[in-house]
Rosetta silent file (secondary structure, phi, psi, omega in degrees, C-alpha in Angstrom):
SEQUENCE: XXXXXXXXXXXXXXXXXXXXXXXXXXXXXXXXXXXXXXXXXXXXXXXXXXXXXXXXXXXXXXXXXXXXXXXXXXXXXXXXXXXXXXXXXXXXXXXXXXXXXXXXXXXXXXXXXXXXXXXXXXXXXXXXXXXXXXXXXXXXXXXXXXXXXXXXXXXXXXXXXXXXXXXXXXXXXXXXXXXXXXXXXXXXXXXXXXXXXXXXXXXXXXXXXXXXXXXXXXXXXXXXXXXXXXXXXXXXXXXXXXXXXXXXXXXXXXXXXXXXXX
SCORE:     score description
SCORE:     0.000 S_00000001
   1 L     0.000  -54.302  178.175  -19.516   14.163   90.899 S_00000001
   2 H   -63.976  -22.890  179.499  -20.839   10.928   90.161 S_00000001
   3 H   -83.953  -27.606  173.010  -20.499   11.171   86.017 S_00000001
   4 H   -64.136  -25.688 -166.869  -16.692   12.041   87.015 S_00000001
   5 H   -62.746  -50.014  148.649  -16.299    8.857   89.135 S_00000001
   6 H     1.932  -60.340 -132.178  -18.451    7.328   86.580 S_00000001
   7 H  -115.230  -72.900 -163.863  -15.931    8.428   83.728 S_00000001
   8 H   -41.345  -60.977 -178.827  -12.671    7.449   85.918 S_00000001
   9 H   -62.853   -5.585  174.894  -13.983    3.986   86.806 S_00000001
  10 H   -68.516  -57.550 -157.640  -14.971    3.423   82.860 S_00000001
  11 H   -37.995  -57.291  159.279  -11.622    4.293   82.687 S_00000001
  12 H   -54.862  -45.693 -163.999  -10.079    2.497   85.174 S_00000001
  13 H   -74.526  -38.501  179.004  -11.893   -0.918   84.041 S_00000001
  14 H   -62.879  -37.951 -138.174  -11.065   -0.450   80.160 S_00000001
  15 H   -96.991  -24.354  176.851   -7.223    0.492   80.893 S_00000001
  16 L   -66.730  109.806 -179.163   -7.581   -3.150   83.782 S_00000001
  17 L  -139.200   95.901  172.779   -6.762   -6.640   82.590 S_00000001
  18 L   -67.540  136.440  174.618   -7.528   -8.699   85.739 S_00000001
  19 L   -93.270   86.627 -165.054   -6.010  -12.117   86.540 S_00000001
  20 H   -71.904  -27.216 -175.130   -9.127  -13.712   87.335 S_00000001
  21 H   -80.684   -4.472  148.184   -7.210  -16.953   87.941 S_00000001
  22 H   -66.590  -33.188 -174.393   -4.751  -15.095   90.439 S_00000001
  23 H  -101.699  -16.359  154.845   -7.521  -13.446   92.470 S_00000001
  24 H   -38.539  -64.375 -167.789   -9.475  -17.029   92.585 S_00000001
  25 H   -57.786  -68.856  176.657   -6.464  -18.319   94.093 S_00000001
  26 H   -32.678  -39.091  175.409   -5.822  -15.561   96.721 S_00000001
  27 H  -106.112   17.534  167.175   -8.789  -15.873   97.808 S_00000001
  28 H   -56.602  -38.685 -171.029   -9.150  -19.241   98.062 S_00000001
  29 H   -69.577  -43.909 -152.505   -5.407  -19.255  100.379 S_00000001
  30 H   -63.531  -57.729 -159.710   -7.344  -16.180  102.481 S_00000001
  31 H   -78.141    3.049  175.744  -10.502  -18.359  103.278 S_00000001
  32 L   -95.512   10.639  136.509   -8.124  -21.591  103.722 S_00000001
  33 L   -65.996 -176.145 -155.854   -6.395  -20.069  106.590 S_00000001
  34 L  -116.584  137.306 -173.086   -6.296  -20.855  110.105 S_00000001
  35 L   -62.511    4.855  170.205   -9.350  -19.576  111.882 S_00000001
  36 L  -116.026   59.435  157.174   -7.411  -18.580  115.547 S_00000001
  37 L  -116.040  168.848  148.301   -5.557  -15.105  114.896 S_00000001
  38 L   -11.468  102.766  164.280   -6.420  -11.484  115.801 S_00000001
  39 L   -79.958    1.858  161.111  -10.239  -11.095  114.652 S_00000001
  40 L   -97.670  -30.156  148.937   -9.886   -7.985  113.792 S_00000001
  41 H    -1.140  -98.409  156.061   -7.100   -8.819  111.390 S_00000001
  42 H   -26.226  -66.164  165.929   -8.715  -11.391  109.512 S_00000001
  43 H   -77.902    0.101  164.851  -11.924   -9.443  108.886 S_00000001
  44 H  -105.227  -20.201  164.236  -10.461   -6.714  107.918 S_00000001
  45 H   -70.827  -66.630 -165.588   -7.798   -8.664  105.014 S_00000001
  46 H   -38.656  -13.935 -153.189  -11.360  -10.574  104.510 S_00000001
  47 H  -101.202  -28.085  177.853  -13.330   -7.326  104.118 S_00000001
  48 H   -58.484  -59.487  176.886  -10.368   -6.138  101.591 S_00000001
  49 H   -56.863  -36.669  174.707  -10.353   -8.909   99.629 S_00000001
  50 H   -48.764  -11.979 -170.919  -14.215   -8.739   99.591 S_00000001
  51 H  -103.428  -45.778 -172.175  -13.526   -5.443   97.886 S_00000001
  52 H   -77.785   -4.079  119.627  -10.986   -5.987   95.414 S_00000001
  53 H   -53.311   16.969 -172.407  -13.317   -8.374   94.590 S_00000001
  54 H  -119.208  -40.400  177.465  -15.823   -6.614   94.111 S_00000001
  55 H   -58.676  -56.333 -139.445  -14.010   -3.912   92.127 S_00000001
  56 H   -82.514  -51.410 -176.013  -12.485   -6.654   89.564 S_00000001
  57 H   -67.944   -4.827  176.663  -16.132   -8.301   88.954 S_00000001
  58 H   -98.352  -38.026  174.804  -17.438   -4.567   88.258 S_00000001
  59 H   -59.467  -47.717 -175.949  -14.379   -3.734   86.209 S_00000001
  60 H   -71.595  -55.359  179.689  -15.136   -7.194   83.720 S_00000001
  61 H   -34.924  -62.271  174.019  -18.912   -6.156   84.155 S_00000001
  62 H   -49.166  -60.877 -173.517  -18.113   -2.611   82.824 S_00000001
  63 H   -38.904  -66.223 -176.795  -15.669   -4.044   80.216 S_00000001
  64 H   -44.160  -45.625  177.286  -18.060   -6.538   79.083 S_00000001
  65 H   -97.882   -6.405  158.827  -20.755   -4.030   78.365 S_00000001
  66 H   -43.882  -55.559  165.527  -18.907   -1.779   76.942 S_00000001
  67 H   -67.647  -16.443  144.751  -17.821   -3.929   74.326 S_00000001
  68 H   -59.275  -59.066  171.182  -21.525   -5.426   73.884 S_00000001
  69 H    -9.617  -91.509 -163.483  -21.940   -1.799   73.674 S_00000001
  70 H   -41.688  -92.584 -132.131  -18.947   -0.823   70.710 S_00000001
  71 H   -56.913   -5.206 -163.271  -20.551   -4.003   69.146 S_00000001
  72 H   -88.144  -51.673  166.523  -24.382   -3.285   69.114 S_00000001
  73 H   -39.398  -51.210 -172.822  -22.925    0.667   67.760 S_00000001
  74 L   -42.620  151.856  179.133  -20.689   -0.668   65.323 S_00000001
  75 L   -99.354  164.599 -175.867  -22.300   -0.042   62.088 S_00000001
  76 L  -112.367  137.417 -144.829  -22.323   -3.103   59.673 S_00000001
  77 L   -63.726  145.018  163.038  -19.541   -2.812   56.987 S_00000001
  78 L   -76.956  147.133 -177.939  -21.532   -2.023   53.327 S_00000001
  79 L   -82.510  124.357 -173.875  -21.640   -4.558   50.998 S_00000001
  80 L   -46.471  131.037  169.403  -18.961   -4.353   48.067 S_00000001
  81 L  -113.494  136.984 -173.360  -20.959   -4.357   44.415 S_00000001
  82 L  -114.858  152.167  177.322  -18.579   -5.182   41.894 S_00000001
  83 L  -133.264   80.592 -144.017  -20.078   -3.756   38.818 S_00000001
  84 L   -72.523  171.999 -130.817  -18.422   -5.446   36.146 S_00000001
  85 L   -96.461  137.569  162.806  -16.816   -2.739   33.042 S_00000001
  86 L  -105.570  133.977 -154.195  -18.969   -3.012   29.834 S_00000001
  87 L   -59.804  143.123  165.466  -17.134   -3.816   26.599 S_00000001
  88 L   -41.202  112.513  139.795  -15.620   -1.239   24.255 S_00000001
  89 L   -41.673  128.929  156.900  -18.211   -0.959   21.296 S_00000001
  90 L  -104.124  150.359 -141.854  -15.631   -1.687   17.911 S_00000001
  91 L  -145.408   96.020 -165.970  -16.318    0.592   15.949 S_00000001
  92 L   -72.982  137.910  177.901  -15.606   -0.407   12.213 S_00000001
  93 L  -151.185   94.375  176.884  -14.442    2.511    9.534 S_00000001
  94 L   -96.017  142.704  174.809  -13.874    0.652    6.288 S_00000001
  95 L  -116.185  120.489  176.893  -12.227    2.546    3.903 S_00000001
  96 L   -65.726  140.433  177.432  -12.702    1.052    0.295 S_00000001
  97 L   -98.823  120.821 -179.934   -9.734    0.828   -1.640 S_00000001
  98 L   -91.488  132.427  173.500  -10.798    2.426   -4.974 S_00000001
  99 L   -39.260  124.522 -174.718   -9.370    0.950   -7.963 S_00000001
 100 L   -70.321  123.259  163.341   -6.359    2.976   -9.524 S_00000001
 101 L   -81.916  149.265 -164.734   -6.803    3.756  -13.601 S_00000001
 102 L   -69.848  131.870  174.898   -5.002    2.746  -15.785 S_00000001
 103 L   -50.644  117.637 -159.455   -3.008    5.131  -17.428 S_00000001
 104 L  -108.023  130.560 -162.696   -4.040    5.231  -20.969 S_00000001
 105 L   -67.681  136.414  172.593   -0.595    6.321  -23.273 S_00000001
 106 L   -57.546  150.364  160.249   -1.480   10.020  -25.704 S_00000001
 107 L   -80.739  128.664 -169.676   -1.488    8.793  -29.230 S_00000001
 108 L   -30.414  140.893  165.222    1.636    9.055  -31.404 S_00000001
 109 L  -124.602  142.278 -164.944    1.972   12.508  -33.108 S_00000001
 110 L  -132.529  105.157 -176.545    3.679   12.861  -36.384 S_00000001
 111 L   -59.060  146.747  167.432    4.343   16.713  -37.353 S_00000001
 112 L   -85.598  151.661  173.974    3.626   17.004  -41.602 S_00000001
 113 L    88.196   -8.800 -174.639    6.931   17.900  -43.169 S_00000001
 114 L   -81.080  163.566 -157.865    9.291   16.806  -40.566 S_00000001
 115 L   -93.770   -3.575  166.689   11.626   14.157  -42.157 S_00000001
 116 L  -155.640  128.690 -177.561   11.362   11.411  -38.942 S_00000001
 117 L   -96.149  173.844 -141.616    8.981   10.884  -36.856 S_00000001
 118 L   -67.855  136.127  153.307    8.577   10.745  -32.825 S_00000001
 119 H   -19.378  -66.244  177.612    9.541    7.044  -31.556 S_00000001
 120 H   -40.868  -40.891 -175.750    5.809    6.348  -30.937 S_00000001
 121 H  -109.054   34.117  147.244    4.716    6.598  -34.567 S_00000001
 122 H   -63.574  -31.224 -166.965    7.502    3.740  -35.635 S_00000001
 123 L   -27.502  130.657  173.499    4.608    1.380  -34.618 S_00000001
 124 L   -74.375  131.091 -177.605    4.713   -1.268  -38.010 S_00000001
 125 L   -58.869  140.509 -169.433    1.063   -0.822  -39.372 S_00000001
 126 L  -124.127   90.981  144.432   -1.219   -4.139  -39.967 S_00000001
 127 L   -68.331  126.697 -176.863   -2.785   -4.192  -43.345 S_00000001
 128 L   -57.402  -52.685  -92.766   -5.596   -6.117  -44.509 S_00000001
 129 L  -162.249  128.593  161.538   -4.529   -5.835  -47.742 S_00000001
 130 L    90.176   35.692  161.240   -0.889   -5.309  -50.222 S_00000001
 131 L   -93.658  150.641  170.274    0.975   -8.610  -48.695 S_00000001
 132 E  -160.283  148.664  168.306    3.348  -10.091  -50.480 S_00000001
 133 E  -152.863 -173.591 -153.034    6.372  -12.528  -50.301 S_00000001
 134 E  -173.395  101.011 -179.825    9.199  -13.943  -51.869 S_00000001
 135 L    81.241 -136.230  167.492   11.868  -16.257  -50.747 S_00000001
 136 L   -95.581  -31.796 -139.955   12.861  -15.024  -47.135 S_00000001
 137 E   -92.692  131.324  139.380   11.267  -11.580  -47.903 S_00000001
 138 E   -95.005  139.561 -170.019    7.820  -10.623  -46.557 S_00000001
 139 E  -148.253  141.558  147.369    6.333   -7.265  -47.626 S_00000001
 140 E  -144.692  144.499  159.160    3.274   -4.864  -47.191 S_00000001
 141 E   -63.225  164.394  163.695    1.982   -1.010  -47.855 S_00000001
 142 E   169.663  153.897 -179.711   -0.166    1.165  -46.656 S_00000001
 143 E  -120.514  148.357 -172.266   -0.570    4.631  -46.116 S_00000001
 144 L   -52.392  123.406  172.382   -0.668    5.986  -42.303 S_00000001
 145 L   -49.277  -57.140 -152.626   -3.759    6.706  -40.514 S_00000001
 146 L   -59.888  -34.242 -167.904   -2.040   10.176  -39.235 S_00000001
 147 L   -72.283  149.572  179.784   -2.135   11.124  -43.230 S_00000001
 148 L  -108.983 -157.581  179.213   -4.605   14.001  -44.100 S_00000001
 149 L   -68.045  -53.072 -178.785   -6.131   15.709  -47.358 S_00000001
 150 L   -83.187  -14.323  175.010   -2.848   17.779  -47.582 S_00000001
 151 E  -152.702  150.435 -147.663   -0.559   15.509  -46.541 S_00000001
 152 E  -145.681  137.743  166.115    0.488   11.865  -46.754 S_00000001
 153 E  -149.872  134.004 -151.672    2.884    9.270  -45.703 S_00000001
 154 E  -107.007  123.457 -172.068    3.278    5.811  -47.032 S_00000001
 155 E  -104.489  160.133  172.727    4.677    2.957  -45.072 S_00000001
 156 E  -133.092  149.825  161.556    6.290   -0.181  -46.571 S_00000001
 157 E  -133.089  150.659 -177.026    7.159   -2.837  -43.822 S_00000001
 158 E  -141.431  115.763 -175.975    9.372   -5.400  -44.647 S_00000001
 159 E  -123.950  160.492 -112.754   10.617   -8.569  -42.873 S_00000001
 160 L  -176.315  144.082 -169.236   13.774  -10.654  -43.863 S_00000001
 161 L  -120.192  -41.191 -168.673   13.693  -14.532  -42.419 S_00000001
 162 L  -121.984  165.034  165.469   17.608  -14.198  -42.931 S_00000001
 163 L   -53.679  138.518  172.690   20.630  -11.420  -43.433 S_00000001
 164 E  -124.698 -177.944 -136.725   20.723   -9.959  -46.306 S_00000001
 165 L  -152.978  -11.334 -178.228   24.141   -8.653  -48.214 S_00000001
 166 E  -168.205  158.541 -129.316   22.280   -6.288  -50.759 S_00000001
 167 E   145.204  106.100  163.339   18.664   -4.063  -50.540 S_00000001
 168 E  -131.092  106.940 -172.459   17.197   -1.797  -52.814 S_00000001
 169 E  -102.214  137.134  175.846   13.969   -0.207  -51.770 S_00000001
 170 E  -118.278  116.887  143.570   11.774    1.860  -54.735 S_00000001
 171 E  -117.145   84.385 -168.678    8.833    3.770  -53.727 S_00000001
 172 E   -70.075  113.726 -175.018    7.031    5.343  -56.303 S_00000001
 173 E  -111.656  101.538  172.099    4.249    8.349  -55.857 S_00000001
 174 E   -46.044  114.387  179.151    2.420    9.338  -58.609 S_00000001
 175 L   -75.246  132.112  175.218    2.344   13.179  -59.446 S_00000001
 176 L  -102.635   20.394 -144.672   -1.074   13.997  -59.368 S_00000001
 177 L    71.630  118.344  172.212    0.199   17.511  -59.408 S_00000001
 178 L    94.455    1.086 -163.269    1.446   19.758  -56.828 S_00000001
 179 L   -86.161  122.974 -172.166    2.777   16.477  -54.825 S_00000001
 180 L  -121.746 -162.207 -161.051    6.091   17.600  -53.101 S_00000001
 181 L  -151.204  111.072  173.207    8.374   15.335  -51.133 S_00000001
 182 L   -95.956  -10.188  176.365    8.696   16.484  -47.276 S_00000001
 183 E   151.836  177.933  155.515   11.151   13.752  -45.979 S_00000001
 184 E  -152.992  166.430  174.333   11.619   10.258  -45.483 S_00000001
 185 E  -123.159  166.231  178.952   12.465    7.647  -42.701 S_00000001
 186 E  -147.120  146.094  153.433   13.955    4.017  -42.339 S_00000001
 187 L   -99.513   -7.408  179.439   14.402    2.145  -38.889 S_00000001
 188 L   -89.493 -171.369 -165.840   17.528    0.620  -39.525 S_00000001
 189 L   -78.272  149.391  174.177   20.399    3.723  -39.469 S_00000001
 190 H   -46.289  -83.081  165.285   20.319    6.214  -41.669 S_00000001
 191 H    14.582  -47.322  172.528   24.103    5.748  -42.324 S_00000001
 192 H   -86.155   15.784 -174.505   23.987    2.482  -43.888 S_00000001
 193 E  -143.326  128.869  140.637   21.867    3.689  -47.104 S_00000001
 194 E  -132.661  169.416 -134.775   21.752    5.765  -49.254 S_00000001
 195 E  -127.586  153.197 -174.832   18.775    7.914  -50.105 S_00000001
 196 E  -169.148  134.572 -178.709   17.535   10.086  -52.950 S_00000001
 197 E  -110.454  108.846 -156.900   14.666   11.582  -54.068 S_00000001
 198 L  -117.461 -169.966  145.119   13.992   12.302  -57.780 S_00000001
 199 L  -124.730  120.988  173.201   10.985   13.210  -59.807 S_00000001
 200 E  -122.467  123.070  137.184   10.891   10.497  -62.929 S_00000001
 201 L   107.469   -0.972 -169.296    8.528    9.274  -64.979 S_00000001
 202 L   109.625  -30.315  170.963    5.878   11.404  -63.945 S_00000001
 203 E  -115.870  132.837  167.462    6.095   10.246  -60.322 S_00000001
 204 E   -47.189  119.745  161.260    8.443   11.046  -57.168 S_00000001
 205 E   -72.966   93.459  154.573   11.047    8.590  -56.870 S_00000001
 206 E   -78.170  131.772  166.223   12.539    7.304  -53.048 S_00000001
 207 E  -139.654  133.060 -171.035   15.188    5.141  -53.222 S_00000001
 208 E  -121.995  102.507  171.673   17.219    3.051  -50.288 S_00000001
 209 E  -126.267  174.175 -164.512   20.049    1.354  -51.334 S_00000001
 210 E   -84.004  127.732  178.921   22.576   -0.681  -48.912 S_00000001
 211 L   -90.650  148.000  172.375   26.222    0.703  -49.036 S_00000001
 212 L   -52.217  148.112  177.307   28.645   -2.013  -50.043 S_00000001
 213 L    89.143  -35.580 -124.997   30.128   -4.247  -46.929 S_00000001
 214 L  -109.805 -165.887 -161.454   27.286   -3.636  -45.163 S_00000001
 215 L  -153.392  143.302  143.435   24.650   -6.271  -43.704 S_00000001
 216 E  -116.005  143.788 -165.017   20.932   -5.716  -43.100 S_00000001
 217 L   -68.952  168.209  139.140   19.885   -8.103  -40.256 S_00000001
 218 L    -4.246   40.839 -153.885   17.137  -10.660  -39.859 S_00000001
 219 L  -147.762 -167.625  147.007   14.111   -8.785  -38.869 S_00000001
 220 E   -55.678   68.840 -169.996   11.112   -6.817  -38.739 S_00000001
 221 E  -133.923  139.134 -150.451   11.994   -2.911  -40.722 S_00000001
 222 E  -119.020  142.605  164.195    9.784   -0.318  -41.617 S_00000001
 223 E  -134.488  177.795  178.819   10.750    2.302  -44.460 S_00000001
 224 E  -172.141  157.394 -175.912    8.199    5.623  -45.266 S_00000001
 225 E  -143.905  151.208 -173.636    8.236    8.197  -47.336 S_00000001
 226 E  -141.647  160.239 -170.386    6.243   11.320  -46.663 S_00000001
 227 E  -151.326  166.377  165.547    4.811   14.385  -49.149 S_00000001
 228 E   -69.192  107.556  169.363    2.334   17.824  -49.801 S_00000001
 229 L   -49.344  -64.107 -116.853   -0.839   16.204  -51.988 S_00000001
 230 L    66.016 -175.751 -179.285   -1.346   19.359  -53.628 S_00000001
 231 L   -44.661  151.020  179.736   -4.681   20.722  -54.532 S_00000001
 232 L    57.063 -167.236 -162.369   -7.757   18.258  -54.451 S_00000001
 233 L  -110.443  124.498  177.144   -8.148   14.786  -53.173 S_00000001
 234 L   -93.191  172.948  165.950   -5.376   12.415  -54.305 S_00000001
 235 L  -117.824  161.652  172.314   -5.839    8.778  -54.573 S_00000001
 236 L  -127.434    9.776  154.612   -2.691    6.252  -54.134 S_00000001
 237 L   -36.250  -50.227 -174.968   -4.112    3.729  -56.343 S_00000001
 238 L   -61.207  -55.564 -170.441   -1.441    4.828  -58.546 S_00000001
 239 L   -50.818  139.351 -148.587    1.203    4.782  -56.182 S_00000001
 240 E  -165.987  141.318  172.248    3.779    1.483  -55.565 S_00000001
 241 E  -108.291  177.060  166.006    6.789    0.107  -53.973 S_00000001
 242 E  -173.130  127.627 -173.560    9.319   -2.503  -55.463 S_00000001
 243 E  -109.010  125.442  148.363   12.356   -4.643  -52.845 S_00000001
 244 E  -130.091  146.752  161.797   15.381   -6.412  -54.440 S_00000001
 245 E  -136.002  175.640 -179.019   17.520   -8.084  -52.106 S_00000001
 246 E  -146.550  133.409 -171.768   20.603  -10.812  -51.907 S_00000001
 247 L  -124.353 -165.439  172.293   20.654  -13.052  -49.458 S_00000001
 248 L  -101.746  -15.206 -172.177   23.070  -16.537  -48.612 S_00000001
 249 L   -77.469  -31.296 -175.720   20.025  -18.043  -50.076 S_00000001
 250 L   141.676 -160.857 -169.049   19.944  -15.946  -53.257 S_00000001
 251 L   -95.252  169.773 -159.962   17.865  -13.096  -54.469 S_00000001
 252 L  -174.868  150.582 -178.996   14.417  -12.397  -53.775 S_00000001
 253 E  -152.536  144.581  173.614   12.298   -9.495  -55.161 S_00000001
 254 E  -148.946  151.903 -162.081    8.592   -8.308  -53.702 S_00000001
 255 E  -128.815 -175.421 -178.553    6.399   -5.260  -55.284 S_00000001
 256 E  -178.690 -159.847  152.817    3.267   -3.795  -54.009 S_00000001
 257 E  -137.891  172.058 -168.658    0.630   -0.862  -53.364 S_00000001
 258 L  -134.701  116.690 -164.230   -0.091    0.936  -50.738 S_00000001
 259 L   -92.689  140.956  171.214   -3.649    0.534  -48.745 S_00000001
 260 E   -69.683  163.392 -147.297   -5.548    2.382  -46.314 S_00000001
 261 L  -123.920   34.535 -160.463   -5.587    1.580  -43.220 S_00000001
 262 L   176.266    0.000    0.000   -9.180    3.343  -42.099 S_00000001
C-alpha cells in the first residue's frame, strides 16, 4: 500500500510543474484577510491551503531528488580517442627498362654462277691497292671477298666527275685453264650496253660498251665479272681491266689489276 502511494505521488510530482510564485501569492491574500468571519471557515481554507502547501513543497522535494538522483546514476559519457589512420607504406616496383639490340643486318649472299647479284652485294668495295685516275675518271679492282677456290668475281669501280658520251670497259682474266665465265653485272641498266664475252689471247674477254645516243651520268658505278677457276689455286696477278671514255672535257683512259680485299 504504501510503495503504491509511494509510486503515484513520484508520479504525481514528476508529471507537476507548480507555480511557486502563484501559491506565494495566494497565500499571502489568505493570511492578509480580515480576521472577523466564520472561524470555522477560515481555518478550514487556512488548514487547506496549509496542505496544498505542503503537497507542492513535497512534490519540488521529490522532483528535486529525483533529478539529483538521474544525475548521481547517469553514467559519465566515455571519452572519444581519435586514433589518427597510419600512412599507406609506397611501395616501389621499378621495372628496369632493358636496352633493345640492335638489329645487326645478315651479310650479303652472292650465289656462284648466277649472272647478278642480290642488292646487298652491290656494296662498291674499298681497296688498299689498284687506284688509278685520269682526267674526270677515277678507277679501282679488286676481287670480292665472297670469291672462293672454285669461284671468283672481280669488281672494277669506277667514278666519273662529269657525263660521259662514250665508255668502253675491258676486263681481262687470264686462262689459267679450266676458267669458265658464269655471268656478269653493271649498276647502271643493262640496256644501255652492250656486253660480250669472248675467249682471246689466251684470256676471257668482258666487254661494256655504251650504245650510241646514250649518256652515262656523273657518278659512283660498279661493273664485275664473275667465273669457274678450274682445277688448283689461281692467282689474278695476271688478270686486268682497261676504261676509255669521252667526255665534254675530252677523253680519258684508266687501266688496272685487280687486288684482294682479305
Amino acid at each position: 500500500m504504501n510503495e503504491e502511494i509511494d509510486r503515484r505521488l513520484r508520479e504525481a510530482a514528476e508529471a507537476h510543474r507548480p507555480d511557486r510564485a502563484r501559491m506565494l501569492a495566494r497565500v499571502e491574500r489568505g493570511m492578509a484577510g480580515p480576521a472577523v468571519r466564520h472561524r470555522a471557515q477560515p481555518f478550514a481554507r487556512s488548514g487547506t491551503r496549509v496542505a496544498l502547501a505542503g503537497l507542492a513543497a513535497g512534490g519540488i522535494l521529490t522532483t528535486g531528488g529525483l533529478a539529483v538522483a538521474a544525475i548521481v546514476t547517469k553514467p559519465a559519457p566515455s571519452p572519444t580517442v581519435t586514433t589518427p589512420a597510419a600512412p599507406s607504406p609506397t611501395v616501389s616496383s621499378p621495372h628496369p627498362t632493358s636496352a633493345r639490340p640492335t638489329p645487326v643486318a645478315p651479310p650479303p649472299v652472292t650465289t656462284p654462277g648466277s649472272s647478278r647479284p642480290s642488292p646487298s652485294a652491290t656494296s662498291s668495295p674499298s681497296p688498299t691497292a689498284g687506284e688509278n685516275q685520269n682526267g674526270p675518271l677515277w678507277s679501282a679492282g679488286s676481287l670480292d671477298p665472297k670469291s672462293t677456290v672454285y669461284w671468283t668475281q672481280s669488281d672494277l669501280v669506277l667514278k666519273t666527275t662529269q657525263p660521259l658520251t662514250s665508255l668502253t670497259v675491258d676486263i681481262r682474266i687470264v686462262q689459267t685453264g679450266g676458267a669458265k665465265s658464269t655471268g656478269t653485272w653493271q649498276t647502271l641498266p643493262s640496256d644501255d650496253f652492250t656486253v660480250t664475252v669472248q675467249e682471246a689471247g689466251g684470256a676471257l674477254v668482258y666487254r661494256w660498251v655504251l650504245k650510241p645516243g646514250l649518256t652515262v651520268p656523273a657518278g659512283t658505278h660498279e661493273f664485275a665479272v664473275q667465273f669457274n677457276n678450274g682445277p688448283g689455286v689461281r692467282s689474278a696477278a695476271g688478270d686486268g681491266y682497261r676504261v676509255d671514255a669521252q667526255g665534254s672535257g675530252g677523253s680519258a683512259s684508266v687501266r688496272g689489276g685487280f687486288v684482294p680485299t682479305r
